[in-house]
Structure formats: structure tokens, C-alpha cells
PDB file of C-alpha atoms in Angstrom:
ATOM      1  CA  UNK L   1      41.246 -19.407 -33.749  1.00  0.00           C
ATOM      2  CA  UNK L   2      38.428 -22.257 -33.560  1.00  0.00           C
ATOM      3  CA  UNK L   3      40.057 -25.685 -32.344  1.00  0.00           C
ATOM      4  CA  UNK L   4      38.372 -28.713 -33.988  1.00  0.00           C
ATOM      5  CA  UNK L   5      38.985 -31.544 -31.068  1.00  0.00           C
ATOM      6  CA  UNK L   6      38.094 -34.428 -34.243  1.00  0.00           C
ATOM      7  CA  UNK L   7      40.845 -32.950 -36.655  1.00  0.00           C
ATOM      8  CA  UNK L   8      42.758 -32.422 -33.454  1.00  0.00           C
ATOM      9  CA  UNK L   9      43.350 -28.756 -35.321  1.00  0.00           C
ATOM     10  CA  UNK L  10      43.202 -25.047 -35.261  1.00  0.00           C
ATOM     11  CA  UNK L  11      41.091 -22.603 -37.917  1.00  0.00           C
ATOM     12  CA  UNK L  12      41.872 -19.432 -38.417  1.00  0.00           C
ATOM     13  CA  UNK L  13      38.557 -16.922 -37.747  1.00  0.00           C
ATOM     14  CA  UNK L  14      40.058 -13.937 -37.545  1.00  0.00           C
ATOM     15  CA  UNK L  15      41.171 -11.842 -40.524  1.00  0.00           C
ATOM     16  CA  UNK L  16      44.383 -12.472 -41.608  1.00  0.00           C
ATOM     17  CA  UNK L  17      45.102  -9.339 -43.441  1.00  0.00           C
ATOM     18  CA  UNK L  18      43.870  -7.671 -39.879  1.00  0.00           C
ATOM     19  CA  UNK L  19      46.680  -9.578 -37.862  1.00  0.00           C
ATOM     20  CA  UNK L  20      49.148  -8.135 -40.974  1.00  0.00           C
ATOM     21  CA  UNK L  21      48.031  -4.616 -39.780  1.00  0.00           C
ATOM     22  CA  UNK L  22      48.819  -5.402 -36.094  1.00  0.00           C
ATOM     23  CA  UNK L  23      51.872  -6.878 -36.569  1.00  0.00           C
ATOM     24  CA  UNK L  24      53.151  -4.060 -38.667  1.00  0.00           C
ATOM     25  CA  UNK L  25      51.881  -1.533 -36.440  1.00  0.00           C
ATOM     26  CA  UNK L  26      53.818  -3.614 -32.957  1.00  0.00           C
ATOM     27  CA  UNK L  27      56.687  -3.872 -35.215  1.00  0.00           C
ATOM     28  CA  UNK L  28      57.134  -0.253 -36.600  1.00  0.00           C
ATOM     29  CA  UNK L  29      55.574   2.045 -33.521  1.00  0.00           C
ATOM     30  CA  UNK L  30      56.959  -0.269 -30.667  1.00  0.00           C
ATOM     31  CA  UNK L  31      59.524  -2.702 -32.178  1.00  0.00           C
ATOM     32  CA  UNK L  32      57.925  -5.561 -30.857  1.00  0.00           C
ATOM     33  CA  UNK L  33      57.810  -8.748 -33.060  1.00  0.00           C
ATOM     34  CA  UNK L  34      54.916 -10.828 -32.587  1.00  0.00           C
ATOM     35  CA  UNK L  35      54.554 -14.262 -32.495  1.00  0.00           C
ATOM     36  CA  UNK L  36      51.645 -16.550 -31.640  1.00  0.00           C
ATOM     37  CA  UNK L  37      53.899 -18.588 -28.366  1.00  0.00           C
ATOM     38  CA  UNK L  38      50.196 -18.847 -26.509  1.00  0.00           C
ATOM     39  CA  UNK L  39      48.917 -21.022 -29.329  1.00  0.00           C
ATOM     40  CA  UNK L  40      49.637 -24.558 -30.222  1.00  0.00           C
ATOM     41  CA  UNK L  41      50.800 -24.323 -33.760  1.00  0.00           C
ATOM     42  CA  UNK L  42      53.427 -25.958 -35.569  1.00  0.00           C
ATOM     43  CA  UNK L  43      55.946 -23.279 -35.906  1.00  0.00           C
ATOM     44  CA  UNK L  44      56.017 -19.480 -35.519  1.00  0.00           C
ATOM     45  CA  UNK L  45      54.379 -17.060 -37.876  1.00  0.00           C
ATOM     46  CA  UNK L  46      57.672 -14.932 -39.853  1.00  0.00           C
ATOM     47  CA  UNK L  47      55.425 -12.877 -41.910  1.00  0.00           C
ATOM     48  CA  UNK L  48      51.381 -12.720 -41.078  1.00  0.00           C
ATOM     49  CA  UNK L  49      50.720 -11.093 -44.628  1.00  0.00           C
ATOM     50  CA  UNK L  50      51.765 -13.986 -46.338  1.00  0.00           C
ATOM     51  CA  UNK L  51      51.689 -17.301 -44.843  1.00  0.00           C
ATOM     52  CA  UNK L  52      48.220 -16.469 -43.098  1.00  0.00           C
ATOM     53  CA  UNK L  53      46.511 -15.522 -46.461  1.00  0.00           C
ATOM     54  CA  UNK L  54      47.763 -19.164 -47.749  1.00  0.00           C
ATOM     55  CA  UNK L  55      46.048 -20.696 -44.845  1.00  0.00           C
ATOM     56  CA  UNK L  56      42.869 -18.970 -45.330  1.00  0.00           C
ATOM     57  CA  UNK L  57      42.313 -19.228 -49.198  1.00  0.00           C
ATOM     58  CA  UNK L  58      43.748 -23.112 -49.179  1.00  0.00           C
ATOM     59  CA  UNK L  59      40.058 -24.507 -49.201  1.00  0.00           C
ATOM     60  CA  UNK L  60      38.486 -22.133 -50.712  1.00  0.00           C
ATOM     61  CA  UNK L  61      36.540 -23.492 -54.444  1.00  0.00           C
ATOM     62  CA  UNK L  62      34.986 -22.195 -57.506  1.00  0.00           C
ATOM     63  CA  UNK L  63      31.736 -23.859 -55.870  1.00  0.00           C
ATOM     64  CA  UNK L  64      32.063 -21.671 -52.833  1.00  0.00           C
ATOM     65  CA  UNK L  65      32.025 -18.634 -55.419  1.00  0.00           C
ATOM     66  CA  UNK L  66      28.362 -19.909 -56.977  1.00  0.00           C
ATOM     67  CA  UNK L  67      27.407 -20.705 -53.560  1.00  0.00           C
ATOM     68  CA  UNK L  68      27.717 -17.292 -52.451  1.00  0.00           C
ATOM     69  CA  UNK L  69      26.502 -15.728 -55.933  1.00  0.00           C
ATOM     70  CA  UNK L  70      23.131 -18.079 -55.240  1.00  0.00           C
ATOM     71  CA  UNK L  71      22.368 -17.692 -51.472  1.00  0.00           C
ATOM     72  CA  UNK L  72      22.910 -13.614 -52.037  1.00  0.00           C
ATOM     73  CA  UNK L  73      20.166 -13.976 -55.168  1.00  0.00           C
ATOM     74  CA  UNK L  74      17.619 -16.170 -52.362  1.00  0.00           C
ATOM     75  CA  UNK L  75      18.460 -13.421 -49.663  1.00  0.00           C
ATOM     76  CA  UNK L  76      18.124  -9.985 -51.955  1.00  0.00           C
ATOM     77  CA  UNK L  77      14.653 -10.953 -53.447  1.00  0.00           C
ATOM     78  CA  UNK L  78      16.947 -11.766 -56.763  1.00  0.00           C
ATOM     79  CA  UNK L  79      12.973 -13.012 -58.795  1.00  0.00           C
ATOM     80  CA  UNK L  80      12.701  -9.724 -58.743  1.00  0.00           C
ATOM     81  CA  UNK L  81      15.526  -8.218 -59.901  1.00  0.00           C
ATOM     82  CA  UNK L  82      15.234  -6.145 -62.654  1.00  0.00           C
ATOM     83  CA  UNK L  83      18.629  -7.910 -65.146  1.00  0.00           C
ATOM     84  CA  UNK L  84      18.408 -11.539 -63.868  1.00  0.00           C
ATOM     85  CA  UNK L  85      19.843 -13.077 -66.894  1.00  0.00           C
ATOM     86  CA  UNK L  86      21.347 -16.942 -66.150  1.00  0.00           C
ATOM     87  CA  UNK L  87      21.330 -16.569 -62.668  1.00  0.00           C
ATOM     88  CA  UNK L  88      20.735 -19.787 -59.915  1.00  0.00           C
ATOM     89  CA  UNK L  89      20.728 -21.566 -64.557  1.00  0.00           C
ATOM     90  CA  UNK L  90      22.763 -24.758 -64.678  1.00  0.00           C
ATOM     91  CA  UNK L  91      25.423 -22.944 -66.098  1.00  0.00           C
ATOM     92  CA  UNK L  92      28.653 -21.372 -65.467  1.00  0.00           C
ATOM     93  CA  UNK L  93      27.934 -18.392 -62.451  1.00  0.00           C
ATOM     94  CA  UNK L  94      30.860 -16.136 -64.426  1.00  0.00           C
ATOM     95  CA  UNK L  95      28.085 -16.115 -67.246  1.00  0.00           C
ATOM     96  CA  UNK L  96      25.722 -14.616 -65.361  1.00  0.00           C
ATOM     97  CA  UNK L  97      24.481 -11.279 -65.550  1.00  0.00           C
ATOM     98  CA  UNK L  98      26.487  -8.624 -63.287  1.00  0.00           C
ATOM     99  CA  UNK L  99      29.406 -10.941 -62.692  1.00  0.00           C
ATOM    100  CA  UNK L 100      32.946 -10.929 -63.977  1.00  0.00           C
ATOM    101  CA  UNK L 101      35.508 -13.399 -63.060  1.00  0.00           C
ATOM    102  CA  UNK L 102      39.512 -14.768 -63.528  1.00  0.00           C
ATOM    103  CA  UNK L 103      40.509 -18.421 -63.386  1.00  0.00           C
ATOM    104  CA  UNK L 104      36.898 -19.155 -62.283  1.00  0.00           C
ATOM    105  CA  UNK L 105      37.280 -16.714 -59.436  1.00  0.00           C
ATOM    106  CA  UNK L 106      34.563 -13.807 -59.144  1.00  0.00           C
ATOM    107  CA  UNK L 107      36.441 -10.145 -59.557  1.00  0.00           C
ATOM    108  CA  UNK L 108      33.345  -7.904 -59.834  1.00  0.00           C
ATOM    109  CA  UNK L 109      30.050  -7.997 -58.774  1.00  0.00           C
ATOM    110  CA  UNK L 110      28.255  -5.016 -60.960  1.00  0.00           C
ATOM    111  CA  UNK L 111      24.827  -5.050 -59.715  1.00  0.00           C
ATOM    112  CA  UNK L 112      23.684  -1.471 -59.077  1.00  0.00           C
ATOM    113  CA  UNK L 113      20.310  -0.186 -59.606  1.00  0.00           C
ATOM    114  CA  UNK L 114      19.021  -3.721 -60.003  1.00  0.00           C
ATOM    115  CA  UNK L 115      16.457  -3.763 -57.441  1.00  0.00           C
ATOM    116  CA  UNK L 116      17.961  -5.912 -54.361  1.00  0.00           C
ATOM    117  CA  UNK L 117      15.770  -5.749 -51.843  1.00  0.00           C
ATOM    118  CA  UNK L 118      16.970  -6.646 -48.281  1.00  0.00           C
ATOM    119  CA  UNK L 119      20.614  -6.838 -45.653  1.00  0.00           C
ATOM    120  CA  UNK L 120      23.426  -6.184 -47.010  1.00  0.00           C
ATOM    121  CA  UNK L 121      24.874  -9.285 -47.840  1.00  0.00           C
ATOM    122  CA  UNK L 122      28.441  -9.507 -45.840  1.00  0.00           C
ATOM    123  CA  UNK L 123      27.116 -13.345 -44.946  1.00  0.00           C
ATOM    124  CA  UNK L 124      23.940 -14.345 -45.954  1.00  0.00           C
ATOM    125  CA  UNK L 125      23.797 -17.249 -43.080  1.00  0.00           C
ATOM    126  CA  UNK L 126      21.931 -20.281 -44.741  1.00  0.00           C
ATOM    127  CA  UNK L 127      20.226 -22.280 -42.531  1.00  0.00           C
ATOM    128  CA  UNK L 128      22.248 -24.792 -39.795  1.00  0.00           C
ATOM    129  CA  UNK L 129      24.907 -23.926 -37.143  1.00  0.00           C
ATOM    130  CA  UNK L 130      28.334 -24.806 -38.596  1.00  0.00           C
ATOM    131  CA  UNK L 131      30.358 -21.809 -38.775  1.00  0.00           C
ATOM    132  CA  UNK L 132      32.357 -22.893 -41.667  1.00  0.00           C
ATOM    133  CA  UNK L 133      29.449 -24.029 -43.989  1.00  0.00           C
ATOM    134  CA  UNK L 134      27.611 -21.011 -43.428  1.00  0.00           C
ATOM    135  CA  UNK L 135      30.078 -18.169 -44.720  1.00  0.00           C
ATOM    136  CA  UNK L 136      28.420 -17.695 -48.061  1.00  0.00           C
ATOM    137  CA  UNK L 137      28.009 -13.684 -49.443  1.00  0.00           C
ATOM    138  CA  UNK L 138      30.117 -10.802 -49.959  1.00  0.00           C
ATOM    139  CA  UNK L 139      32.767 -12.119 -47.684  1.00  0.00           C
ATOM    140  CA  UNK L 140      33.523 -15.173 -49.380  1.00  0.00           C
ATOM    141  CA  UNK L 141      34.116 -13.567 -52.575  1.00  0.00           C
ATOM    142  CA  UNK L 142      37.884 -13.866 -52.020  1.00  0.00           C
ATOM    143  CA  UNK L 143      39.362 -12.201 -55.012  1.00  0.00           C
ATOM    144  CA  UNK L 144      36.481  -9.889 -54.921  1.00  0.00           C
ATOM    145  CA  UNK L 145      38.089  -6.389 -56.849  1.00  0.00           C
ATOM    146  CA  UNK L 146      35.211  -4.681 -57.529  1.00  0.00           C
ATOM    147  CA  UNK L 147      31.799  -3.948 -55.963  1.00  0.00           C
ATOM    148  CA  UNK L 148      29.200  -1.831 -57.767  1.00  0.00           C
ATOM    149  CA  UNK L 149      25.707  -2.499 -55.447  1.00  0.00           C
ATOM    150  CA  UNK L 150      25.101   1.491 -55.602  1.00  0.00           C
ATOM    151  CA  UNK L 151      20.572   2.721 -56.267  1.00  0.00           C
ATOM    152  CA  UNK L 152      19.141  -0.169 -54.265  1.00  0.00           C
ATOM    153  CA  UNK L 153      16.920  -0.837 -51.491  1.00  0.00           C
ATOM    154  CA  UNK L 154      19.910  -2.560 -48.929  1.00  0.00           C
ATOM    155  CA  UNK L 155      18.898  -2.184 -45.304  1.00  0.00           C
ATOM    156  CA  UNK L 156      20.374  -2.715 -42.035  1.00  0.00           C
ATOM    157  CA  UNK L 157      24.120  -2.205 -41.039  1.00  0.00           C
ATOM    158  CA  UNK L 158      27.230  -3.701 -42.461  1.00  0.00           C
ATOM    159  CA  UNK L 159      29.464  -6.235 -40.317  1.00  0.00           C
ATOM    160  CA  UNK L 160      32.773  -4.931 -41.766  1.00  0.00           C
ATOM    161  CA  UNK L 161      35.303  -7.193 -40.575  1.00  0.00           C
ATOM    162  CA  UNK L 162      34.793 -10.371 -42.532  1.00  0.00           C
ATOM    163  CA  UNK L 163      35.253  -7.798 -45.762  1.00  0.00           C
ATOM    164  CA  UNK L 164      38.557  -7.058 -44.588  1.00  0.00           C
ATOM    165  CA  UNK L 165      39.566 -10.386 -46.013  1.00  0.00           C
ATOM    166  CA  UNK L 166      38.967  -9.121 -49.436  1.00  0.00           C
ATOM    167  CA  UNK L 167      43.063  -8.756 -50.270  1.00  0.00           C
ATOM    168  CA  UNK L 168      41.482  -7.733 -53.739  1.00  0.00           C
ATOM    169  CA  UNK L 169      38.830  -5.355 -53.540  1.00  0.00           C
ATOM    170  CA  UNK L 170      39.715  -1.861 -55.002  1.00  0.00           C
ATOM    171  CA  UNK L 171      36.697   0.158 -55.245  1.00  0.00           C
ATOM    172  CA  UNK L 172      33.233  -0.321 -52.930  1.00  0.00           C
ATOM    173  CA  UNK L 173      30.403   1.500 -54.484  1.00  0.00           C
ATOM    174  CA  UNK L 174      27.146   0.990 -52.385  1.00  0.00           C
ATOM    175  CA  UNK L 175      25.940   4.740 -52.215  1.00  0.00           C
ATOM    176  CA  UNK L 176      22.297   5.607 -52.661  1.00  0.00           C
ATOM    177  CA  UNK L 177      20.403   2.530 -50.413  1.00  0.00           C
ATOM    178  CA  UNK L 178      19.473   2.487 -47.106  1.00  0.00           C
ATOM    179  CA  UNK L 179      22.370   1.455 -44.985  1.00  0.00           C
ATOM    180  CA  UNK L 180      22.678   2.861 -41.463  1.00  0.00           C
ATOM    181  CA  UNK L 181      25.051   2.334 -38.694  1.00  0.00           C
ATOM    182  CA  UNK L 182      28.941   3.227 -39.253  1.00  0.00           C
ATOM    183  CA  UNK L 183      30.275   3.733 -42.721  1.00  0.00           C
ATOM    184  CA  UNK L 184      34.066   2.429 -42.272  1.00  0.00           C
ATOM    185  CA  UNK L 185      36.607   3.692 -45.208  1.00  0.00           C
ATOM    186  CA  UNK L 186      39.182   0.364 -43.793  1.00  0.00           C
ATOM    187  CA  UNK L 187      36.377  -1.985 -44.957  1.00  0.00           C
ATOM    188  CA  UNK L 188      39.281  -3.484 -47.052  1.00  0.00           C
ATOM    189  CA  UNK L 189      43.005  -3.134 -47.010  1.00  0.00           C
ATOM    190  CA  UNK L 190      43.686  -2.439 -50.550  1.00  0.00           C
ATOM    191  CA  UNK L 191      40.838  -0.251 -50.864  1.00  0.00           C
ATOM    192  CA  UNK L 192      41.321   2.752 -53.326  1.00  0.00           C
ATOM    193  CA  UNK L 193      38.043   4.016 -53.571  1.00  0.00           C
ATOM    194  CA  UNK L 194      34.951   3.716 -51.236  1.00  0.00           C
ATOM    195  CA  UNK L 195      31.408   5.189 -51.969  1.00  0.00           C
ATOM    196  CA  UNK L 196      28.845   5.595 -49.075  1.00  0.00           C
ATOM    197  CA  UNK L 197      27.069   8.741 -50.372  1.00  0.00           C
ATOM    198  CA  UNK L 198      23.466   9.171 -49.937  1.00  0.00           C
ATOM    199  CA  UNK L 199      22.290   6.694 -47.301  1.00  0.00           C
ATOM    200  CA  UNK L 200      21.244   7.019 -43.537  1.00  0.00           C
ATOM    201  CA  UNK L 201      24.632   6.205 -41.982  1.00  0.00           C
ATOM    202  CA  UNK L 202      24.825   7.713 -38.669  1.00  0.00           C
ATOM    203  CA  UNK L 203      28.699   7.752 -38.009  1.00  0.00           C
ATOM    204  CA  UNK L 204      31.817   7.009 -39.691  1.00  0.00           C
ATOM    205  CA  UNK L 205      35.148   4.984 -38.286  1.00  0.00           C
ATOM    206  CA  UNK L 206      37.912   7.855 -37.755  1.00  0.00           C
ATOM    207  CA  UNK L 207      41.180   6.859 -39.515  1.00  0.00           C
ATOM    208  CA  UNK L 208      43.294   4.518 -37.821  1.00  0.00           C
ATOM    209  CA  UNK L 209      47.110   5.518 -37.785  1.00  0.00           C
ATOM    210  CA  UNK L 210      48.224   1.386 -37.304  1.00  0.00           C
ATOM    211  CA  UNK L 211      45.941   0.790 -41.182  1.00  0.00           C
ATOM    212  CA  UNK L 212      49.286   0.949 -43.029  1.00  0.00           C
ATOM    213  CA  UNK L 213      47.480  -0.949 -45.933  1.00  0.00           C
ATOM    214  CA  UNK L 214      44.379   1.516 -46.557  1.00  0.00           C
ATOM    215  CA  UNK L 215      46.309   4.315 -45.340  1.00  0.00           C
ATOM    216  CA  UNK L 216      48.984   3.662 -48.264  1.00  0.00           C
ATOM    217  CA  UNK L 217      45.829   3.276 -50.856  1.00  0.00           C
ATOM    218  CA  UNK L 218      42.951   5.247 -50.249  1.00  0.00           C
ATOM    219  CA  UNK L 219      42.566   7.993 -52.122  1.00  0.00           C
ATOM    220  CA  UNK L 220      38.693   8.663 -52.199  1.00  0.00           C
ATOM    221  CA  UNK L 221      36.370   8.718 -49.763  1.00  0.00           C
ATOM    222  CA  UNK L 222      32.434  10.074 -50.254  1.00  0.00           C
ATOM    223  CA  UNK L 223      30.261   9.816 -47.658  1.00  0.00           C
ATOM    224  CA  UNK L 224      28.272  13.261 -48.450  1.00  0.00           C
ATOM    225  CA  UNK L 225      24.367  13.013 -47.955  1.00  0.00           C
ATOM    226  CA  UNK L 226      23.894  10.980 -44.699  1.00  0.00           C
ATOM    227  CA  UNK L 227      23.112  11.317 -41.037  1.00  0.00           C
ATOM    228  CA  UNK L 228      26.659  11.645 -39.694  1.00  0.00           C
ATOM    229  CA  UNK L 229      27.508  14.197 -36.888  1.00  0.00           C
ATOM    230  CA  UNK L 230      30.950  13.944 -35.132  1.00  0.00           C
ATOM    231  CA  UNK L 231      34.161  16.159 -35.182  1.00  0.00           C
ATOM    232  CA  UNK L 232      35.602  16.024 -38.741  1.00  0.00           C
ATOM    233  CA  UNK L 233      39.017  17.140 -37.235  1.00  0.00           C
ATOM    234  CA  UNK L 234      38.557  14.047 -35.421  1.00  0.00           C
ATOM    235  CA  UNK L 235      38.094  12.117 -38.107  1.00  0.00           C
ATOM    236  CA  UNK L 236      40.540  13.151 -40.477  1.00  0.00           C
ATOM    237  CA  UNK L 237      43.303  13.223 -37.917  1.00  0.00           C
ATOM    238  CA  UNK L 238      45.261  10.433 -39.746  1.00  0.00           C
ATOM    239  CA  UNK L 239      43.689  10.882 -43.045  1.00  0.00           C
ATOM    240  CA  UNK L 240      45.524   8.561 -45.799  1.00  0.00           C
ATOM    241  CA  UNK L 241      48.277  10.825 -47.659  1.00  0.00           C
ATOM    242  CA  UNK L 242      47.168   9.698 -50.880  1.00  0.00           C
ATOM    243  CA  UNK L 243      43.187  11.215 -50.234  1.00  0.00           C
ATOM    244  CA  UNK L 244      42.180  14.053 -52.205  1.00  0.00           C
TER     245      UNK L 244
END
């Protein structure tokens, strides 16, 4: 939690679907209930997977969906993508080319072997210091289902927990860039299918026995073709039942 001292308030920073997965886990291995008694709130969390989620998306806005569309097109060199058709127009963002959307909402971002140069764009961090103005990318794609960003030029690592507050996203596709670091198959809690074939990662997050949610989903997992070297009985100790 952040506490705003003017709105005499707290935010919520950390993922909500993430505190779902720890409560389960307390309540199911240890039969502990937990409840957030250290923290000024106005009553007691019942159930973190739903009244948290509420919380989070309450402020969220079609605006903060363009926002995000237009600071990842400044950030990924998007002048020179090779399909920029409408984008950062005076026009509807849904219309724009490699984006699908509900209600207003983006649901898949389809932009693979389009030439984005640069990060990969969790947050793209505009300019200024204010935590909540700042959240724009990936992350803030809310009701996010699919992402296709697969035969690009992304670089760098990936900061995977703000994705974990994609409740949506099915399928993450981002094989054949230039990603390094950890690939993580829990990069979102409803995740079915997860792509990091063909980069430079270096290791990959074992599976976690207390990630009820991706461990009831996954099914498909590829992350042939990179630099990994650990113990795959290590890794697949508490592989999802549903993984083939």
C-alpha cells in the first residue's frame, strides 16, 4: 500500500491477483485466514480475488488504454514500424492497426514482426515522478487477453509482476527478440499459453506449488532456443497438471 496523507487514504501497489494466490495458498496448506489487522482500512478483506480487483480497476479509463497504446508507440521507435496504420491519428485507438478491443477496452495487442525496436514495454515510464501517472504500457492494459509481440528487436529484461494484474491475458507470445534475464511461465494468472522460444533468456522461474491460478491453466510452455542452464527436475517439480 501507498498512503496519500492529502486524501488521508491508502492505494493499493501490490498485485491484487498476487495477494489472491497467497491467501489461497495460507488458507489451503496452513489453514490460516488472512486478514489485513496491521493496516488501517475500513473493514476486513473476505475474499482478496474479488473485492481487491474492484479496487484496482475502479479508476481505470478508456483514456488510460490510448495512453498506454501511445507512450508504447514513442518508446518502441513506432515511425518506424513497418504496419503503422491510424496510430497516435485523432481517432478511436481500437481502430488502429494491431489492436482489438471490447466496450472500449483493449483485448489484443497483435503486433509481431512489426519492427519494435527497444525495452519491453511492461511500463514505459513517461517523464515526472508520480507513481500513479506514470503506469502507462503493457501493464495497464487491464483486460489485456492476448499478446502477440513475437520477430522483433525487444531488449532488456521483463519486470513481471505488474503483468500479473492482467486477470485477462490468455496467451503471451513474445518468442524470437532479444529478451534476457528470467523467462517466468506465472507472468499472469490465467495464463494458458506462454511463448519465450528463441531469445537469450538465461533462466526460467521454477513452478510455484502456492500459483493455484496458473497452475489450474497452463497448459503450454516453450522456452526452447535460449541460454537457460539449471536442473529441469527442478523446474518441473510442480509442473501445472494441465501442461503437455
Amino acid at each position: 500500500y501507498e498512503y496519500s496523507a492529502s486524501e488521508d487514504t491508502f492505494y493499493y501497489l501490490n498485485s491484487p491477483a498476487c495477494y489472491c494466490d497467497f491467501q489461497y495458498h495460507l488458507d489451503n496448506e496452513y489453514g490460516y485466514n488472512v486478514k489485513p489487522q496491521t493496516i488501517n482500512v475500513d473493514s476486513e478483506f473476505t475474499d482478496a480475488c474479488d473485492q481487491i480487483e474492484d479496487e484496482w480497476l475502479q479508476s481505470h479509463t478508456h483514456e488510460d488504454e490510448k495512453k498506454s497504446l501511445e507512450a508504447m508507440y514513442a518508446r518502441l521507435g513506432g515511425d518506424n514500424w513497418r504496419d503503422k496504420d491510424g496510430w497516435m491519428a485523432d481517432s478511436d485507438h481500437c481502430e488502429w492497426f494491431g489492436i482489438t478491443c471490447e466496450d472500449g477496452y483493449v483485448t489484443r495487442v497483435d503486433l509481431g514482426g512489426n519492427n519494435l525496436v527497444g525495452q519491453f514495454p511492461v511500463y514505459t515510464r513517461p517523464i515526472g515522478n508520480n507513481w500513479h501517472t506514470s503506469k502507462y504500457g503493457i501493464a495497464n492494459l487491464y483486460k489485456l487477453e492476448d499478446l502477440g509481440l513475437a520477430n522483433n528487436s525487444l531488449t532488456g529484461t521483463i519486470e513481471y509482476a505488474p503483468l500479473y494484474n492482467l486477470q485477462e491475458l490468455v496467451e503471451f507470445y513474445i518468442s524470437r527478440n532479444n529478451l534476457t534475464g528470467e523467462a517466468d511461465a506465472f507472468v499472469a494468472p490465467n495464463l494458458y499459453e506462454a511463448d519465450f522460444g528463441n531469445n537469450t533468456f538465461t533462466s526460467m522461474r521454477r513452478f510455484e506449488k502456492y500459483k493455484y491460478t496458473v497452475q489450474d491453466k497452463l497448459w503450454w510452455c516453450d522456452a526452447s532456443n535460449n541460454n537457460i542452464r539449471q536442473d529441469a527436475n527442478d523446474l518441473l517439480l510442480h509442473m501445472p497438471p494441465k501442461m503437455e
